[in-house]
mmCIF file of N, CA and C in Angstrom:
data_model
loop_
_atom_site.group_PDB
_atom_site.id
_atom_site.type_symbol
_atom_site.label_atom_id
_atom_site.label_comp_id
_atom_site.label_asym_id
_atom_site.label_seq_id
_atom_site.Cartn_x
_atom_site.Cartn_y
_atom_site.Cartn_z
ATOM 1 N N UNK W 346 151.123 143.057 144.293
ATOM 2 C CA UNK W 346 150.684 141.925 143.778
ATOM 3 C C UNK W 346 151.322 141.280 144.778
ATOM 4 N N UNK W 347 150.474 139.922 145.674
ATOM 5 C CA UNK W 347 151.210 139.154 146.537
ATOM 6 C C UNK W 347 151.616 138.152 145.394
ATOM 7 N N UNK W 348 152.284 137.217 146.151
ATOM 8 C CA UNK W 348 152.938 135.756 145.351
ATOM 9 C C UNK W 348 151.822 135.237 144.777
ATOM 10 N N UNK W 349 151.251 134.646 145.948
ATOM 11 C CA UNK W 349 149.653 133.977 145.761
ATOM 12 C C UNK W 349 148.776 134.633 144.989
ATOM 13 N N UNK W 350 149.084 135.867 144.680
ATOM 14 C CA UNK W 350 147.852 136.106 143.465
ATOM 15 C C UNK W 350 148.265 136.412 142.048
ATOM 16 N N UNK W 351 149.773 136.494 142.220
ATOM 17 C CA UNK W 351 150.092 136.795 141.144
ATOM 18 C C UNK W 351 150.516 134.797 140.154
ATOM 19 N N UNK W 352 150.134 133.958 141.384
ATOM 20 C CA UNK W 352 150.410 132.516 140.534
ATOM 21 C C UNK W 352 148.850 132.126 140.102
ATOM 22 N N UNK W 353 148.016 133.057 141.160
ATOM 23 C CA UNK W 353 146.169 132.426 140.648
ATOM 24 C C UNK W 353 146.635 133.175 139.178
ATOM 25 N N UNK W 354 146.736 134.310 138.979
ATOM 26 C CA UNK W 354 147.050 134.844 137.648
ATOM 27 C C UNK W 354 147.548 134.284 136.595
ATOM 28 N N UNK W 355 148.392 133.539 136.347
ATOM 29 C CA UNK W 355 149.376 132.638 135.995
ATOM 30 C C UNK W 355 148.519 131.749 135.380
ATOM 31 N N UNK W 356 148.008 131.063 136.497
ATOM 32 C CA UNK W 356 147.211 129.821 136.120
ATOM 33 C C UNK W 356 145.648 130.107 135.440
ATOM 34 N N UNK W 357 145.130 131.417 135.697
ATOM 35 C CA UNK W 357 144.084 131.546 135.114
ATOM 36 C C UNK W 357 144.262 132.004 133.332
ATOM 37 N N UNK W 358 145.121 132.657 132.960
ATOM 38 C CA UNK W 358 146.124 133.059 131.740
ATOM 39 C C UNK W 358 146.230 131.344 131.411
ATOM 40 N N UNK W 359 146.940 130.582 132.000
ATOM 41 C CA UNK W 359 147.223 129.397 131.271
ATOM 42 C C UNK W 359 146.268 128.482 130.538
ATOM 43 N N UNK W 360 145.195 128.961 131.641
ATOM 44 C CA UNK W 360 143.949 127.770 131.540
ATOM 45 C C UNK W 360 143.236 128.683 129.970
ATOM 46 N N UNK W 361 143.437 129.666 130.083
ATOM 47 C CA UNK W 361 142.670 130.486 129.170
ATOM 48 C C UNK W 361 143.160 130.780 127.777
ATOM 49 N N UNK W 362 144.525 129.985 128.000
ATOM 50 C CA UNK W 362 145.123 130.063 126.788
ATOM 51 C C UNK W 362 144.898 128.675 125.902
ATOM 52 N N UNK W 363 144.183 127.486 127.123
ATOM 53 C CA UNK W 363 144.790 126.026 127.039
ATOM 54 C C UNK W 363 143.413 125.827 126.092
ATOM 55 N N UNK W 364 142.746 126.747 126.022
ATOM 56 C CA UNK W 364 140.901 126.690 125.452
ATOM 57 C C UNK W 364 140.926 127.267 124.390
ATOM 58 N N UNK W 365 141.784 128.224 124.076
ATOM 59 C CA UNK W 365 141.640 129.005 122.722
ATOM 60 C C UNK W 365 142.143 127.857 121.425
ATOM 61 N N UNK W 366 141.835 128.039 120.490
ATOM 62 C CA UNK W 366 142.665 127.512 119.245
ATOM 63 C C UNK W 366 144.004 127.809 118.930
ATOM 64 N N UNK W 367 143.766 129.118 119.058
ATOM 65 C CA UNK W 367 145.190 129.099 118.400
ATOM 66 C C UNK W 367 146.629 129.170 118.858
ATOM 67 N N UNK W 368 146.296 128.865 120.615
ATOM 68 C CA UNK W 368 147.298 128.310 121.065
ATOM 69 C C UNK W 368 147.348 126.501 121.075
ATOM 70 N N UNK W 369 145.995 125.880 120.837
ATOM 71 C CA UNK W 369 145.963 124.575 120.777
ATOM 72 C C UNK W 369 146.630 124.180 119.427
ATOM 73 N N UNK W 370 146.804 125.087 118.263
ATOM 74 C CA UNK W 370 147.623 124.647 117.592
ATOM 75 C C UNK W 370 148.738 124.886 117.624
ATOM 76 N N UNK W 371 148.997 126.032 117.928
ATOM 77 C CA UNK W 371 150.754 126.379 118.591
ATOM 78 C C UNK W 371 151.299 125.486 119.057
ATOM 79 N N UNK W 372 150.465 124.876 119.966
ATOM 80 C CA UNK W 372 151.303 123.869 120.864
ATOM 81 C C UNK W 372 151.396 122.530 120.419
ATOM 82 N N UNK W 373 150.482 122.231 119.837
ATOM 83 C CA UNK W 373 150.589 120.943 119.409
ATOM 84 C C UNK W 373 151.071 120.800 118.049
ATOM 85 N N UNK W 374 151.158 121.794 117.077
ATOM 86 C CA UNK W 374 151.498 121.395 115.914
ATOM 87 C C UNK W 374 152.989 121.305 115.874
ATOM 88 N N UNK W 375 153.587 121.165 114.633
ATOM 89 C CA UNK W 375 154.849 120.545 114.798
ATOM 90 C C UNK W 375 155.541 122.334 114.969
ATOM 91 N N UNK W 376 157.090 122.269 115.281
ATOM 92 C CA UNK W 376 157.949 123.645 115.564
ATOM 93 C C UNK W 376 158.770 123.397 114.386
ATOM 94 N N UNK W 377 158.102 123.848 112.849
ATOM 95 C CA UNK W 377 158.854 124.075 112.271
ATOM 96 C C UNK W 377 160.048 125.061 112.244
ATOM 97 N N UNK W 378 160.355 125.945 112.346
ATOM 98 C CA UNK W 378 160.931 126.993 112.724
ATOM 99 C C UNK W 378 162.209 126.384 113.587
ATOM 100 N N UNK W 379 162.132 125.514 114.009
ATOM 101 C CA UNK W 379 163.251 124.849 115.062
ATOM 102 C C UNK W 379 164.010 123.803 114.119
ATOM 103 N N UNK W 380 163.259 123.141 113.180
ATOM 104 C CA UNK W 380 163.800 122.149 112.403
ATOM 105 C C UNK W 380 164.232 122.666 111.248
ATOM 106 N N UNK W 381 165.602 121.898 110.513
ATOM 107 C CA UNK W 381 166.082 122.120 109.269
ATOM 108 C C UNK W 381 165.056 122.113 108.243
ATOM 109 N N UNK W 382 164.944 123.199 107.599
ATOM 110 C CA UNK W 382 163.565 123.185 106.152
ATOM 111 C C UNK W 382 164.325 122.056 105.334
ATOM 112 N N UNK W 383 162.941 121.049 104.842
ATOM 113 C CA UNK W 383 163.497 120.218 103.742
ATOM 114 C C UNK W 383 164.169 120.854 102.516
ATOM 115 N N UNK W 384 163.639 121.860 102.104
ATOM 116 C CA UNK W 384 163.603 122.433 101.102
ATOM 117 C C UNK W 384 164.286 123.821 100.809
ATOM 118 N N UNK W 385 165.157 123.523 101.673
ATOM 119 C CA UNK W 385 166.626 124.472 101.839
ATOM 120 C C UNK W 385 167.672 124.371 100.764
ATOM 121 N N UNK W 386 167.696 122.955 100.302
ATOM 122 C CA UNK W 386 168.066 122.690 99.452
ATOM 123 C C UNK W 386 167.900 122.453 98.107
ATOM 124 N N UNK W 387 166.448 122.848 98.093
ATOM 125 C CA UNK W 387 165.748 122.897 96.604
ATOM 126 C C UNK W 387 165.361 123.935 95.903
ATOM 127 N N UNK W 388 166.593 124.239 94.686
ATOM 128 C CA UNK W 388 166.776 125.415 94.649
ATOM 129 C C UNK W 388 165.448 125.805 93.756
ATOM 130 N N UNK W 389 165.355 127.310 93.858
ATOM 131 C CA UNK W 389 164.247 127.986 93.294
ATOM 132 C C UNK W 389 162.959 128.296 94.834
ATOM 133 N N UNK W 390 163.308 127.763 95.563
ATOM 134 C CA UNK W 390 161.869 127.843 97.219
ATOM 135 C C UNK W 390 162.841 128.924 97.923
ATOM 136 N N UNK W 391 161.578 129.577 98.745
ATOM 137 C CA UNK W 391 162.005 130.733 99.285
ATOM 138 C C UNK W 391 163.072 130.702 100.286
ATOM 139 N N UNK W 392 163.399 129.090 100.978
ATOM 140 C CA UNK W 392 163.727 128.861 101.636
ATOM 141 C C UNK W 392 165.586 129.153 101.329
ATOM 142 N N UNK W 393 165.349 128.532 99.933
ATOM 143 C CA UNK W 393 166.873 128.338 99.113
ATOM 144 C C UNK W 393 167.402 129.535 98.879
ATOM 145 N N UNK W 394 166.589 130.901 98.345
ATOM 146 C CA UNK W 394 166.288 131.658 98.308
ATOM 147 C C UNK W 394 167.341 132.682 99.212
ATOM 148 N N UNK W 395 166.771 132.461 100.294
ATOM 149 C CA UNK W 395 167.164 133.387 101.755
ATOM 150 C C UNK W 395 168.470 133.178 102.089
ATOM 151 N N UNK W 396 168.482 131.976 101.861
ATOM 152 C CA UNK W 396 170.331 131.349 102.039
ATOM 153 C C UNK W 396 171.053 131.807 100.932
ATOM 154 N N UNK W 397 171.078 131.769 99.448
ATOM 155 C CA UNK W 397 172.061 132.204 98.634
ATOM 156 C C UNK W 397 171.556 133.676 98.204
ATOM 157 N N UNK W 398 170.837 134.421 98.269
ATOM 158 C CA UNK W 398 170.350 135.979 98.315
ATOM 159 C C UNK W 398 172.011 136.597 98.480
ATOM 160 N N UNK W 399 172.216 136.741 99.444
ATOM 161 C CA UNK W 399 173.337 136.992 100.062
ATOM 162 C C UNK W 399 175.155 136.854 98.884
ATOM 163 N N UNK W 400 174.849 135.868 98.384
ATOM 164 C CA UNK W 400 176.057 135.205 97.290
ATOM 165 C C UNK W 400 175.850 135.452 95.798
ATOM 166 N N UNK W 401 174.250 135.735 95.515
ATOM 167 C CA UNK W 401 173.952 136.061 94.371
ATOM 168 C C UNK W 401 174.098 137.124 93.314
ATOM 169 N N UNK W 402 174.314 137.291 92.472
ATOM 170 C CA UNK W 402 175.448 138.634 91.646
ATOM 171 C C UNK W 402 174.179 138.706 90.193
ATOM 172 N N UNK W 403 173.598 140.002 90.728
ATOM 173 C CA UNK W 403 172.796 140.830 89.485
ATOM 174 C C UNK W 403 173.541 140.705 88.373
ATOM 175 N N UNK W 404 173.117 140.107 87.152
ATOM 176 C CA UNK W 404 173.334 140.213 85.856
ATOM 177 C C UNK W 404 172.306 141.214 84.821
ATOM 178 N N UNK W 405 172.713 142.342 84.504
ATOM 179 C CA UNK W 405 171.640 143.220 83.986
ATOM 180 C C UNK W 405 171.122 142.456 82.689
ATOM 181 N N UNK W 406 169.740 142.167 82.399
ATOM 182 C CA UNK W 406 168.667 141.966 81.479
ATOM 183 C C UNK W 406 168.618 140.403 81.663
ATOM 184 N N UNK W 407 169.620 139.830 82.972
ATOM 185 C CA UNK W 407 169.307 137.887 82.830
ATOM 186 C C UNK W 407 168.949 137.892 84.258
ATOM 187 N N UNK W 408 169.189 138.421 85.398
ATOM 188 C CA UNK W 408 168.782 138.408 86.631
ATOM 189 C C UNK W 408 169.843 137.908 87.495
ATOM 190 N N UNK W 409 169.595 137.323 88.911
ATOM 191 C CA UNK W 409 170.493 137.009 89.473
ATOM 192 C C UNK W 409 171.049 135.512 89.290
ATOM 193 N N UNK W 410 172.482 135.618 89.286
ATOM 194 C CA UNK W 410 173.354 134.225 88.924
ATOM 195 C C UNK W 410 173.519 133.891 90.733
ATOM 196 N N UNK W 411 173.663 132.565 90.906
ATOM 197 C CA UNK W 411 174.134 132.374 92.362
ATOM 198 C C UNK W 411 175.547 131.373 91.819
ATOM 199 N N UNK W 412 176.536 131.540 92.522
ATOM 200 C CA UNK W 412 177.386 130.762 92.102
ATOM 201 C C UNK W 412 177.391 129.034 92.358
ATOM 202 N N UNK W 413 177.684 128.405 91.321
ATOM 203 C CA UNK W 413 177.463 126.935 91.641
ATOM 204 C C UNK W 413 176.351 126.028 91.496
ATOM 205 N N UNK W 414 175.374 127.594 90.557
ATOM 206 C CA UNK W 414 173.942 127.053 90.280
ATOM 207 C C UNK W 414 174.059 127.291 88.593
ATOM 208 N N UNK W 415 173.539 126.794 87.731
ATOM 209 C CA UNK W 415 173.150 127.108 86.307
ATOM 210 C C UNK W 415 171.812 127.959 86.427
ATOM 211 N N UNK W 416 171.796 128.918 85.386
ATOM 212 C CA UNK W 416 170.396 129.804 85.400
ATOM 213 C C UNK W 416 170.542 131.018 86.001
ATOM 214 N N UNK W 417 169.208 131.780 85.708
ATOM 215 C CA UNK W 417 168.925 133.097 86.426
ATOM 216 C C UNK W 417 167.795 132.851 87.558
ATOM 217 N N UNK W 418 167.710 134.022 88.418
ATOM 218 C CA UNK W 418 166.681 134.102 89.223
ATOM 219 C C UNK W 418 166.253 135.141 89.615
ATOM 220 N N UNK W 419 164.553 135.515 89.805
ATOM 221 C CA UNK W 419 164.220 137.155 89.817
ATOM 222 C C UNK W 419 164.076 137.278 91.336
ATOM 223 N N UNK W 420 163.750 138.809 91.674
ATOM 224 C CA UNK W 420 164.423 139.180 92.788
ATOM 225 C C UNK W 420 163.438 138.422 93.816
ATOM 226 N N UNK W 421 162.671 137.748 93.633
ATOM 227 C CA UNK W 421 162.371 136.435 94.998
ATOM 228 C C UNK W 421 163.081 134.962 94.740
ATOM 229 N N UNK W 422 163.704 134.916 93.851
ATOM 230 C CA UNK W 422 164.394 133.668 93.883
ATOM 231 C C UNK W 422 163.924 132.951 92.939
ATOM 232 N N UNK W 423 162.615 133.188 92.248
ATOM 233 C CA UNK W 423 162.285 131.820 91.667
ATOM 234 C C UNK W 423 163.118 131.528 89.964
ATOM 235 N N UNK W 424 163.208 131.131 89.401
ATOM 236 C CA UNK W 424 163.564 130.560 88.307
ATOM 237 C C UNK W 424 162.710 131.274 87.154
ATOM 238 N N UNK W 425 164.401 131.815 86.283
ATOM 239 C CA UNK W 425 164.006 132.728 85.099
ATOM 240 C C UNK W 425 163.931 131.841 84.066
ATOM 241 N N UNK W 426 163.282 131.544 83.226
ATOM 242 C CA UNK W 426 163.935 130.965 81.716
ATOM 243 C C UNK W 426 164.097 129.660 81.990
ATOM 244 N N UNK W 427 163.272 128.229 83.001
ATOM 245 C CA UNK W 427 163.923 126.712 82.871
ATOM 246 C C UNK W 427 164.429 126.477 83.945
ATOM 247 N N UNK W 428 164.878 125.239 84.217
ATOM 248 C CA UNK W 428 165.165 124.764 85.073
ATOM 249 C C UNK W 428 166.675 124.762 85.396
ATOM 250 N N UNK W 429 167.490 125.253 86.567
ATOM 251 C CA UNK W 429 168.653 125.656 86.688
ATOM 252 C C UNK W 429 169.403 124.181 87.120
ATOM 253 N N UNK W 430 170.302 123.780 86.805
ATOM 254 C CA UNK W 430 171.624 122.577 86.903
ATOM 255 C C UNK W 430 171.925 122.876 88.039
ATOM 256 N N UNK W 431 172.413 122.239 89.069
ATOM 257 C CA UNK W 431 173.158 122.254 90.367
ATOM 258 C C UNK W 431 172.620 122.020 91.487
#
């Protein structure tokens, strides 16, 4: 494929993508994966749990305990039996 043909193909693909709803939302929407998550510090959120589960200790009959946070969490990081303090 010559350089000119390849350039035309790239332009055609870009035009087609620019008219698709998926591409429009992907380009125009916020880039959440690049920004620090606001809920990373909120105890019990999925983002918080993803960061904490490496240090969590399982206590049989109670759930997971995270150092520095009162309370226990299930395997998805959701609070077990009330609001934790910390």
